[in-house]
Amino acid sequence: MEAERSIKTAVAKTFNEKRPVKGLSFNRKNYNKYFLYSAFVLLFLVSFQLIFSSAVYTVKFLHGKDKEYLKDIFNLSRFIFFALSTLNFIIFFDLVKKKRYAYLLELFSLFLLICLRIIRHGILGKYLVPIYLYIFIVLYLNNGYFTVNVVGFKRKSFIRSLLATLTIIFTQSIILVVFTSKRFNLHLPIEEILKNAFYGIFGISTLDIYLPKNIFLRYQSTIWLQLIFALIVFLAIALKPIFEKSYNTNIDDVKSFIIENGKNPLSYLILEEDKNIFYSERVRGLVGYKIVNGVFVILGDIVVEEGGENIFIEELLEFCKYQKLEILFLNSTGEYKKELLSLGLHQAKYGEDCIFTLDEYDLKGKRAQKIRTAINKSKKLGVEVHEYKIEEGRDEFIENSFREITDAWIKNKGSMMMEFTVGSMNLEAPENRRYFYSILDGVIIAFVVFVPYDNRKGYIADITRRHEGAPQGAIESIIYDGFMTLKEEGAEEGNMGLCPLYNVVDDFSGFNEKFLNEIYERFSKFYNFKALRHSKEKYGPTTWKNRYLYYSGKNFFKILTAIVLCHFPKNMWKYVSTQILDFVKDKISTERSTKDDLQ
């Protein structure tokens, strides 16, 4: 059960669109939201009221003494009200989740209800028509808001199926009306035939004034049977793709596939709750993604079966073009550089990963002097490193210690706790994660979570956290002992993660990379890039590996904004404004001090 919670979209391409939507022209960001929410509330209330009223009405007459109500043909429309309102109520919850199929079904259902209300003033009479029209118009104008597409679901196929179904029903209704007219010598004018054929789409007719009661009821029953049959066929065809792609829905298969084919150190983080999963319809492949600022941000690289790289990348680009989104591969290894550049994407170096070739790594020599000193000091104090193997039994003390250290760390980090490219502890669903911790005098003072990649040939130190009062060497001891343990089990590479914007400029660098370098050099006030590099450099890595951005479009500022919002979605702008204010205050204070010194 906990594994299921780790994947938000085991059966869907979840599309959490947050860009401004097309529609009402004034203050879109606020007013569209209010109109949309009001439409949701009205839809829920009206659907619930109609279900209740229609059910009460039907039960009342079915159990009443007088069943002659059937001679009023419009009473049959109450069954349609009940059916459509039930449909609205059922798909309402998916509509709120922005699912595209629910949006299209809702528009179709509202169109039928509006037409039926105009033909007949039923429950609550004419007053429902303006409400339906309001809901319909608001939903229609906010078309861009509903972008959560299910696997295999295509809007054009849905609309074609809908139009074909309506055409078939209309044609059948014409044939039925003409046949009935000739059979009983009604001599109906063409406008009456077309009117009844149109009414047949909604399961009603006005031929009761021409036909005997028993004949009319048989005629009405025929209309209903053809309508129900046509709608069942339509829904079966239009919504069939929702229930396909069974291999994608098997969570264990997804995990195994990512471990075996995920070459990027961040691939396993696709299973984290803050990521959505896009499954390929053409090859066996997937990516973890998030949509911010109109950019489809992919975590790392594609995870795909061998030979399907080009096909999957083309599919992603087509999908983003269709959805009017830019695309960004964030923290890519460059594994698919040739394919990405050939399809028109731009490249910029993003930083370097701190890498340890485990066969070559040890604590000897000048390279590892700092970490060797730190580890020796911690050992003299009595610090010990152990692995927490959850599969062998849960330990409440260890897990509570991890949580306490994490809570203190989050409190210290505040609104700038990084997401998306950093995972979580996942103690409830550890899967293939490895947990190591250091302990001193019976107190856990630090822990590290290692995550596998490249079929367990490599492990990245995804989470490194320490107690505020932990001595020097608490983390360093875990990193070294952890890597050595994993090496003994067959791991070839250790990874301390990315140093963002580090060493991004060379003689061939373009404007964008030079701009990133300026951020690295001048904006340590907002994020201490240099301190992060120094903290990883002290471990004495055997090599550094380049990491890249691959992106579409010419607006690099939009791409940078998407990167920031991906990593820091919570209270980001509040934090930035606070930092800018502090920066200005420091500048003013420095200038005043300088003036005072001169005086």
XYZ file of C-alpha atoms in Angstrom:
599
model
C 0.000 0.000 0.000
C 2.786 2.382 0.856
C 4.428 1.535 -2.445
C 1.312 2.600 -4.282
C 1.474 5.961 -2.541
C 4.996 6.413 -3.841
C 3.714 6.662 -7.399
C 1.191 9.378 -8.108
C 0.318 8.240 -11.578
C 0.586 4.485 -12.005
C -2.154 4.614 -14.631
C -1.871 8.157 -15.928
C 0.279 10.886 -17.344
C -0.517 13.342 -14.638
C -0.363 16.878 -15.939
C -0.334 19.494 -13.178
C -0.527 22.643 -15.284
C 0.062 25.903 -13.425
C 0.570 28.353 -16.283
C -2.055 31.085 -16.906
C -5.046 29.640 -18.744
C -6.742 31.017 -21.797
C -10.027 32.658 -21.088
C -11.428 35.697 -19.367
C -9.217 38.646 -20.122
C -9.137 40.565 -16.835
C -6.655 39.580 -14.124
C -6.519 35.976 -15.287
C -4.459 34.719 -12.400
C -7.079 35.566 -9.768
C -10.437 35.922 -11.469
C -10.178 32.755 -13.564
C -9.536 30.820 -10.382
C -12.606 32.265 -8.669
C -14.852 31.643 -11.689
C -13.561 28.097 -11.998
C -14.045 27.284 -8.325
C -17.554 28.754 -8.371
C -18.370 26.577 -11.404
C -17.094 23.503 -9.535
C -19.264 24.291 -6.509
C -22.371 24.934 -8.629
C -21.803 21.758 -10.629
C -21.515 19.667 -7.484
C -24.634 21.178 -5.879
C -26.795 21.019 -9.005
C -25.738 17.443 -9.804
C -26.459 16.291 -6.265
C -29.837 18.082 -6.226
C -30.880 16.588 -9.565
C -29.862 13.087 -8.538
C -31.912 13.382 -5.372
C -34.953 15.008 -7.041
C -34.982 12.624 -10.003
C -34.635 9.599 -7.745
C -37.459 10.768 -5.466
C -39.694 11.534 -8.466
C -39.060 8.137 -10.069
C -39.579 6.162 -6.858
C -42.767 8.111 -6.135
C -44.381 7.231 -9.435
C -43.082 3.670 -9.652
C -44.685 2.930 -6.283
C -47.781 5.055 -6.867
C -51.205 3.868 -7.896
C -51.383 5.992 -11.047
C -48.830 4.897 -13.610
C -50.405 6.816 -16.448
C -47.585 9.326 -16.153
C -45.940 7.534 -19.064
C -48.414 9.131 -21.424
C -46.593 12.411 -20.730
C -43.572 11.788 -22.898
C -41.481 14.378 -21.120
C -41.557 12.351 -17.905
C -39.140 9.973 -19.604
C -36.652 12.821 -19.757
C -36.351 12.606 -15.994
C -34.436 9.388 -16.479
C -32.006 11.306 -18.681
C -31.684 14.017 -16.027
C -30.937 11.346 -13.468
C -28.398 9.563 -15.711
C -26.570 12.741 -16.748
C -26.536 14.148 -13.229
C -25.129 10.869 -11.939
C -22.448 11.008 -14.642
C -21.616 14.596 -13.637
C -21.358 13.613 -9.992
C -19.117 10.622 -10.731
C -16.658 12.481 -12.964
C -16.743 15.642 -10.828
C -13.851 14.462 -8.647
C -11.652 13.739 -11.676
C -12.673 17.104 -13.118
C -11.340 18.874 -10.019
C -8.082 16.943 -10.543
C -7.866 18.580 -14.003
C -8.283 15.312 -15.906
C -8.901 15.903 -19.581
C -11.331 13.060 -20.218
C -13.556 14.273 -17.344
C -13.515 17.785 -18.810
C -14.642 16.613 -22.251
C -17.325 14.337 -20.805
C -18.547 17.190 -18.630
C -18.923 19.539 -21.598
C -20.817 16.840 -23.485
C -23.104 16.177 -20.521
C -23.758 19.889 -19.927
C -24.592 20.378 -23.603
C -27.206 17.614 -23.405
C -28.668 19.044 -20.196
C -28.891 22.559 -21.628
C -30.632 21.317 -24.787
C -33.001 19.177 -22.746
C -33.838 22.084 -20.438
C -34.552 24.350 -23.367
C -36.882 21.713 -24.830
C -38.576 21.096 -21.515
C -38.649 23.112 -18.261
C -38.435 20.341 -15.709
C -37.013 20.151 -12.205
C -36.438 23.740 -11.010
C -37.654 24.771 -14.472
C -35.961 27.521 -16.446
C -33.753 28.620 -13.544
C -31.272 25.800 -14.181
C -30.554 26.869 -17.753
C -28.520 29.987 -16.773
C -26.616 27.923 -14.202
C -25.754 25.247 -16.765
C -24.766 27.923 -19.274
C -22.525 29.624 -16.702
C -20.773 26.348 -15.832
C -20.418 25.403 -19.503
C -18.956 28.796 -20.510
C -16.495 28.914 -17.588
C -15.266 25.376 -18.282
C -15.016 26.028 -22.009
C -13.028 29.243 -21.551
C -10.642 27.498 -19.147
C -9.834 24.736 -21.589
C -6.096 25.048 -20.872
C -6.599 24.264 -17.166
C -7.640 20.646 -17.766
C -4.455 19.032 -19.013
C -4.151 15.816 -17.018
C -4.083 13.213 -19.771
C -4.545 9.525 -19.072
C -2.400 6.946 -20.797
C -3.416 6.623 -24.418
C -6.263 9.132 -24.149
C -6.491 11.423 -27.168
C -8.802 14.404 -27.419
C -9.221 14.163 -31.208
C -10.209 10.496 -31.004
C -12.678 11.315 -28.243
C -14.304 14.121 -30.259
C -14.431 11.993 -33.422
C -16.111 9.185 -31.481
C -18.595 11.636 -29.983
C -19.514 13.209 -33.324
C -19.813 9.794 -34.954
C -22.107 8.614 -32.144
C -24.364 11.677 -32.384
C -24.523 11.307 -36.169
C -25.491 7.645 -35.872
C -28.188 8.398 -33.284
C -29.578 11.236 -35.414
C -29.601 9.048 -38.540
C -31.290 6.192 -36.680
C -33.881 8.612 -35.336
C -34.683 9.892 -38.846
C -35.086 6.331 -40.131
C -37.294 5.421 -37.167
C -39.516 8.510 -37.549
C -39.881 8.002 -41.325
C -40.662 4.304 -40.867
C -43.256 5.049 -38.160
C -44.794 7.821 -40.276
C -45.245 5.539 -43.286
C -46.355 2.554 -41.194
C -49.198 4.507 -39.577
C -49.888 6.977 -42.421
C -48.993 10.044 -40.346
C -47.851 12.164 -43.333
C -45.398 14.145 -41.196
C -43.801 17.268 -42.711
C -40.027 17.322 -43.074
C -39.577 19.816 -40.212
C -41.507 17.495 -37.857
C -39.355 14.548 -38.907
C -36.132 16.500 -38.294
C -37.431 17.851 -34.978
C -38.254 14.351 -33.709
C -34.941 13.042 -34.996
C -33.165 15.785 -33.003
C -35.288 15.029 -29.933
C -34.330 11.385 -30.352
C -30.747 12.283 -29.404
C -32.144 13.090 -25.950
C -34.467 10.063 -25.790
C -37.756 11.928 -26.226
C -40.398 12.485 -28.926
C -43.540 14.501 -29.710
C -45.298 11.778 -31.710
C -47.689 11.052 -28.841
C -50.224 13.395 -30.463
C -50.198 11.240 -33.615
C -49.944 7.694 -32.224
C -52.061 5.499 -29.952
C -50.684 5.196 -26.451
C -49.456 1.593 -26.728
C -47.807 2.224 -30.096
C -46.165 5.393 -28.855
C -44.722 3.632 -25.812
C -43.199 0.976 -28.063
C -41.786 3.733 -30.264
C -40.408 5.555 -27.220
C -38.844 2.346 -25.893
C -37.108 1.830 -29.243
C -35.612 5.332 -29.040
C -34.317 4.622 -25.568
C -32.798 1.290 -26.544
C -30.916 2.782 -29.500
C -29.776 5.718 -27.382
C -28.474 3.517 -24.566
C -26.758 1.147 -27.006
C -25.075 4.017 -28.888
C -23.839 5.683 -25.681
C -22.443 2.396 -24.339
C -20.548 1.814 -27.585
C -19.298 5.420 -27.549
C -18.011 5.256 -23.974
C -16.431 1.847 -24.591
C -14.508 3.155 -27.620
C -13.648 6.632 -26.318
C -12.530 5.607 -22.838
C -10.930 2.269 -23.687
C -7.361 3.709 -23.663
C -7.748 4.601 -19.972
C -7.648 0.927 -19.039
C -4.797 -0.088 -21.346
C -1.021 -0.210 -20.880
C -1.153 -2.760 -18.113
C 2.629 -3.024 -17.744
C 2.730 0.591 -16.638
C 0.303 -0.029 -13.818
C 2.383 -2.740 -12.170
C 4.389 -0.856 -9.577
C 6.943 -3.616 -9.057
C 7.587 -3.704 -12.814
C 8.090 0.065 -12.836
C 10.625 -0.118 -9.997
C 12.550 -2.968 -11.592
C 12.524 -1.195 -14.945
C 13.924 2.011 -13.417
C 16.670 0.162 -11.518
C 17.727 -1.813 -14.604
C 17.496 0.979 -17.183
C 17.930 4.187 -15.173
C 21.487 5.298 -15.923
C 21.114 8.754 -14.420
C 21.942 8.907 -10.664
C 18.574 10.615 -10.086
C 16.472 8.019 -11.931
C 15.279 6.223 -8.799
C 13.851 9.490 -7.467
C 11.162 9.246 -10.159
C 9.267 7.156 -7.610
C 9.120 10.041 -5.127
C 5.740 11.650 -4.435
C 6.654 15.100 -5.787
C 7.208 13.685 -9.284
C 4.702 12.647 -11.921
C 5.354 9.843 -14.388
C 5.004 10.053 -18.158
C 4.807 6.641 -19.846
C 5.665 6.210 -23.493
C 2.932 4.850 -25.742
C 5.388 3.783 -28.444
C 8.229 2.045 -26.597
C 8.867 0.757 -23.112
C 10.034 3.927 -21.406
C 9.173 6.608 -18.872
C 10.336 9.869 -17.328
C 9.685 11.633 -14.044
C 8.529 15.189 -14.523
C 6.969 18.312 -13.104
C 5.374 21.256 -14.906
C 6.211 24.759 -13.734
C 6.102 28.098 -15.500
C 4.924 26.455 -18.726
C 7.965 24.157 -18.800
C 7.846 20.350 -18.825
C 10.798 19.659 -16.506
C 12.212 16.130 -16.781
C 14.242 14.733 -13.899
C 17.611 13.685 -15.301
C 17.256 11.567 -18.429
C 14.758 9.269 -20.074
C 14.497 5.717 -18.744
C 13.975 3.582 -21.831
C 14.659 0.156 -23.260
C 17.673 -0.118 -25.546
C 16.952 1.042 -29.077
C 13.946 3.177 -28.172
C 15.784 6.403 -27.345
C 14.984 8.392 -30.487
C 11.366 7.270 -30.604
C 10.731 8.219 -26.978
C 12.437 11.623 -27.229
C 10.435 12.433 -30.377
C 7.258 11.423 -28.551
C 8.091 13.733 -25.639
C 8.763 16.653 -27.976
C 5.511 16.041 -29.875
C 3.592 15.872 -26.618
C 5.064 19.146 -25.343
C 4.426 20.850 -28.674
C 0.806 19.693 -28.566
C 0.442 20.965 -24.991
C 2.270 24.229 -25.873
C 5.026 23.625 -23.323
C 8.761 24.089 -23.400
C 10.789 21.025 -22.440
C 13.788 20.806 -20.103
C 16.010 17.859 -19.231
C 17.354 18.887 -15.828
C 20.676 17.446 -14.614
C 21.220 15.208 -17.632
C 24.343 13.060 -17.884
C 24.646 13.746 -21.615
C 23.963 10.067 -22.361
C 21.522 11.067 -25.109
C 23.289 14.257 -26.196
C 23.414 13.298 -29.873
C 19.703 12.477 -30.050
C 18.613 15.586 -28.132
C 20.727 18.031 -30.133
C 19.702 16.463 -33.444
C 16.067 17.147 -32.557
C 16.693 20.851 -32.046
C 17.249 21.168 -28.292
C 19.863 23.519 -26.829
C 22.612 22.465 -24.407
C 24.132 24.261 -21.434
C 26.477 22.846 -18.838
C 24.761 22.822 -15.440
C 27.518 21.683 -13.089
C 29.510 18.603 -12.128
C 28.826 15.481 -10.097
C 31.288 14.482 -7.376
C 32.266 10.903 -8.382
C 34.190 8.126 -6.627
C 35.458 5.169 -8.646
C 35.290 2.727 -5.754
C 38.109 0.447 -6.961
C 40.451 3.444 -6.854
C 39.110 5.225 -3.796
C 40.837 5.075 -0.410
C 41.964 7.420 2.369
C 45.603 7.548 1.343
C 47.466 10.539 -0.011
C 46.969 14.284 -0.046
C 43.668 14.091 -1.920
C 41.853 12.498 1.021
C 43.779 14.270 3.785
C 40.845 16.320 5.089
C 38.369 13.476 5.223
C 41.010 11.141 6.699
C 41.672 13.633 9.501
C 37.958 14.081 10.190
C 37.333 10.319 10.305
C 40.290 9.716 12.630
C 39.061 12.415 15.028
C 35.572 10.939 15.108
C 36.927 7.448 15.790
C 38.979 8.740 18.721
C 35.775 10.206 20.173
C 34.105 6.806 19.858
C 31.877 7.435 16.818
C 30.685 4.193 15.210
C 28.991 3.619 11.839
C 26.231 1.050 11.345
C 23.749 0.138 8.635
C 20.046 0.151 9.432
C 18.554 -2.847 7.615
C 14.813 -2.336 7.731
C 14.101 -5.699 6.095
C 15.592 -7.400 9.158
C 13.264 -5.585 11.539
C 12.063 -2.096 12.352
C 13.801 -0.131 15.096
C 11.727 2.674 16.604
C 14.730 4.320 18.250
C 16.668 4.591 14.988
C 13.705 5.848 12.971
C 12.724 8.403 15.604
C 16.317 9.642 15.676
C 16.285 10.024 11.890
C 13.052 12.008 12.114
C 14.322 14.255 14.919
C 17.489 15.084 12.988
C 15.395 15.715 9.862
C 12.903 17.950 11.684
C 15.734 20.055 13.105
C 17.361 20.222 9.677
C 14.114 21.326 7.992
C 13.548 23.953 10.663
C 17.019 25.305 10.027
C 16.562 25.278 6.243
C 13.135 26.927 6.457
C 11.468 27.726 3.133
C 14.587 26.780 1.182
C 14.327 23.015 1.599
C 15.203 21.601 -1.808
C 12.812 19.304 -3.659
C 12.587 17.442 -6.987
C 16.269 16.483 -7.382
C 16.518 15.429 -3.726
C 14.615 12.485 -2.297
C 13.111 11.728 1.084
C 13.828 9.098 3.739
C 10.935 6.807 2.743
C 11.237 4.691 5.858
C 7.757 3.290 5.229
C 8.736 2.141 1.740
C 12.540 1.775 1.714
C 12.637 -0.424 -1.397
C 16.283 -0.471 -2.556
C 17.541 2.425 -0.445
C 20.411 1.847 1.976
C 20.500 3.581 5.367
C 23.749 4.199 7.275
C 24.127 6.155 10.510
C 26.793 7.209 13.011
C 26.264 6.899 16.742
C 28.111 8.379 19.736
C 27.412 7.490 23.373
C 24.124 5.854 22.428
C 22.893 8.874 20.443
C 22.505 8.865 16.659
C 24.263 11.998 15.426
C 24.049 11.675 11.624
C 22.683 9.488 8.845
C 22.962 9.080 5.071
C 20.529 7.516 2.597
C 22.094 5.918 -0.491
C 20.006 5.384 -3.634
C 20.947 2.963 -6.455
C 21.280 3.681 -10.182
C 22.537 1.945 -13.327
C 21.366 -1.494 -12.169
C 23.043 -1.036 -8.748
C 26.441 -0.367 -10.293
C 26.312 3.037 -8.669
C 24.929 4.611 -5.490
C 24.340 8.286 -4.811
C 24.356 9.786 -1.314
C 20.903 11.289 -1.741
C 20.284 12.490 1.828
C 23.049 13.552 4.234
C 21.898 14.945 7.577
C 23.591 15.484 10.899
C 22.696 16.582 14.391
C 23.536 20.232 15.008
C 26.038 19.340 17.721
C 27.615 16.389 15.899
C 31.436 16.327 15.950
C 33.536 16.634 12.824
C 33.685 13.320 10.983
C 30.119 12.204 11.752
C 29.016 12.405 8.107
C 32.455 11.693 6.616
C 32.669 8.354 8.446
C 29.270 7.296 7.086
C 30.150 8.246 3.503
C 33.417 6.314 3.495
C 32.146 3.219 5.330
C 28.956 3.226 3.264
C 30.819 3.353 -0.039
C 33.195 0.592 1.080
C 30.275 -1.642 2.097
C 28.550 -1.087 -1.245
C 31.843 -1.736 -3.052
C 32.099 -5.155 -1.390
C 28.607 -5.935 -2.719
C 29.587 -5.136 -6.314
C 29.018 -1.399 -6.663
C 31.507 0.312 -8.964
C 30.735 3.979 -8.445
C 29.868 6.282 -5.576
C 28.323 9.708 -6.069
C 28.068 12.672 -3.716
C 25.689 14.495 -6.036
C 25.735 17.661 -8.069
C 27.709 20.833 -7.513
C 25.386 23.149 -9.446
C 26.907 25.803 -11.738
C 30.440 24.639 -10.883
C 33.008 24.886 -13.696
C 30.402 25.605 -16.386
C 32.583 27.943 -18.478
C 35.343 27.124 -20.940
C 36.689 28.675 -24.158
C 33.675 27.415 -26.124
C 30.963 28.502 -23.685
C 28.046 30.571 -24.915
C 26.176 33.427 -23.290
C 23.877 31.193 -21.218
C 26.736 29.285 -19.585
C 28.577 32.536 -18.865
C 25.400 33.838 -17.282
C 25.209 30.710 -15.087
C 28.814 31.282 -14.070
C 27.957 34.850 -13.013
C 25.205 33.444 -10.791
C 27.733 31.027 -9.278
C 30.241 33.804 -8.599
C 27.921 36.567 -7.403
C 24.815 35.034 -5.848
C 26.167 32.974 -2.963
C 24.000 35.137 -0.713
C 20.946 33.313 -2.037
C 22.429 29.836 -2.394
C 25.959 29.044 -1.312
C 27.206 27.232 -4.421
C 30.872 27.546 -3.512
C 30.442 26.213 0.016
C 28.621 23.181 -1.403
C 31.483 22.475 -3.795
C 34.112 22.828 -1.050
C 32.166 20.505 1.251
C 32.165 17.772 -1.411
C 35.676 18.416 -2.653
C 37.122 17.572 0.769
C 36.052 13.923 0.298
C 38.714 13.574 -2.388
C 36.609 12.406 -5.350
C 38.414 10.418 -8.034
C 36.721 12.387 -10.822
C 34.078 14.962 -11.683
C 31.413 14.289 -14.320
C 29.636 16.962 -16.318
C 25.890 17.496 -15.981
C 23.807 19.385 -18.518
C 20.579 21.171 -19.295
C 18.839 20.320 -22.572
C 15.967 22.630 -23.353
C 13.712 23.979 -26.093
C 12.838 27.585 -26.869
C 14.898 30.748 -26.767
C 13.723 32.135 -23.428
C 16.504 30.970 -21.110
C 15.160 33.090 -18.258
C 11.936 31.053 -18.393
C 14.002 27.865 -18.119
C 15.942 29.223 -15.125
C 12.714 30.246 -13.404
C 11.351 26.729 -13.906
C 14.521 25.247 -12.368
C 14.216 27.451 -9.290
C 10.497 26.751 -8.841
C 11.089 23.009 -9.232
C 13.638 22.990 -6.452
C 12.021 25.507 -4.121
C 8.234 25.546 -4.720
C 7.265 26.563 -1.185
C 7.477 30.225 -0.183
C 10.168 30.794 -2.777
C 9.325 34.400 -3.555
C 8.955 35.234 0.124
C 12.439 33.862 0.737
C 13.938 35.712 -2.240
C 12.365 39.026 -1.216
C 13.680 38.547 2.335
C 17.178 37.782 1.033
C 17.125 40.810 -1.270
C 16.012 43.009 1.615
C 18.801 41.633 3.831
C 21.278 42.163 0.999
C 20.209 45.809 0.609
C 20.399 46.341 4.379
C 23.924 44.885 4.454
C 24.982 47.167 1.605
C 23.556 50.242 3.335
C 25.156 49.221 6.628
C 28.531 48.694 4.917
C 28.370 52.076 3.185
C 27.494 53.817 6.455
C 30.378 52.097 8.231
C 32.735 53.181 5.455
C 31.556 56.809 5.722
C 31.953 56.741 9.508
C 35.491 55.406 9.145
C 36.356 58.165 6.670
C 34.990 60.838 8.995
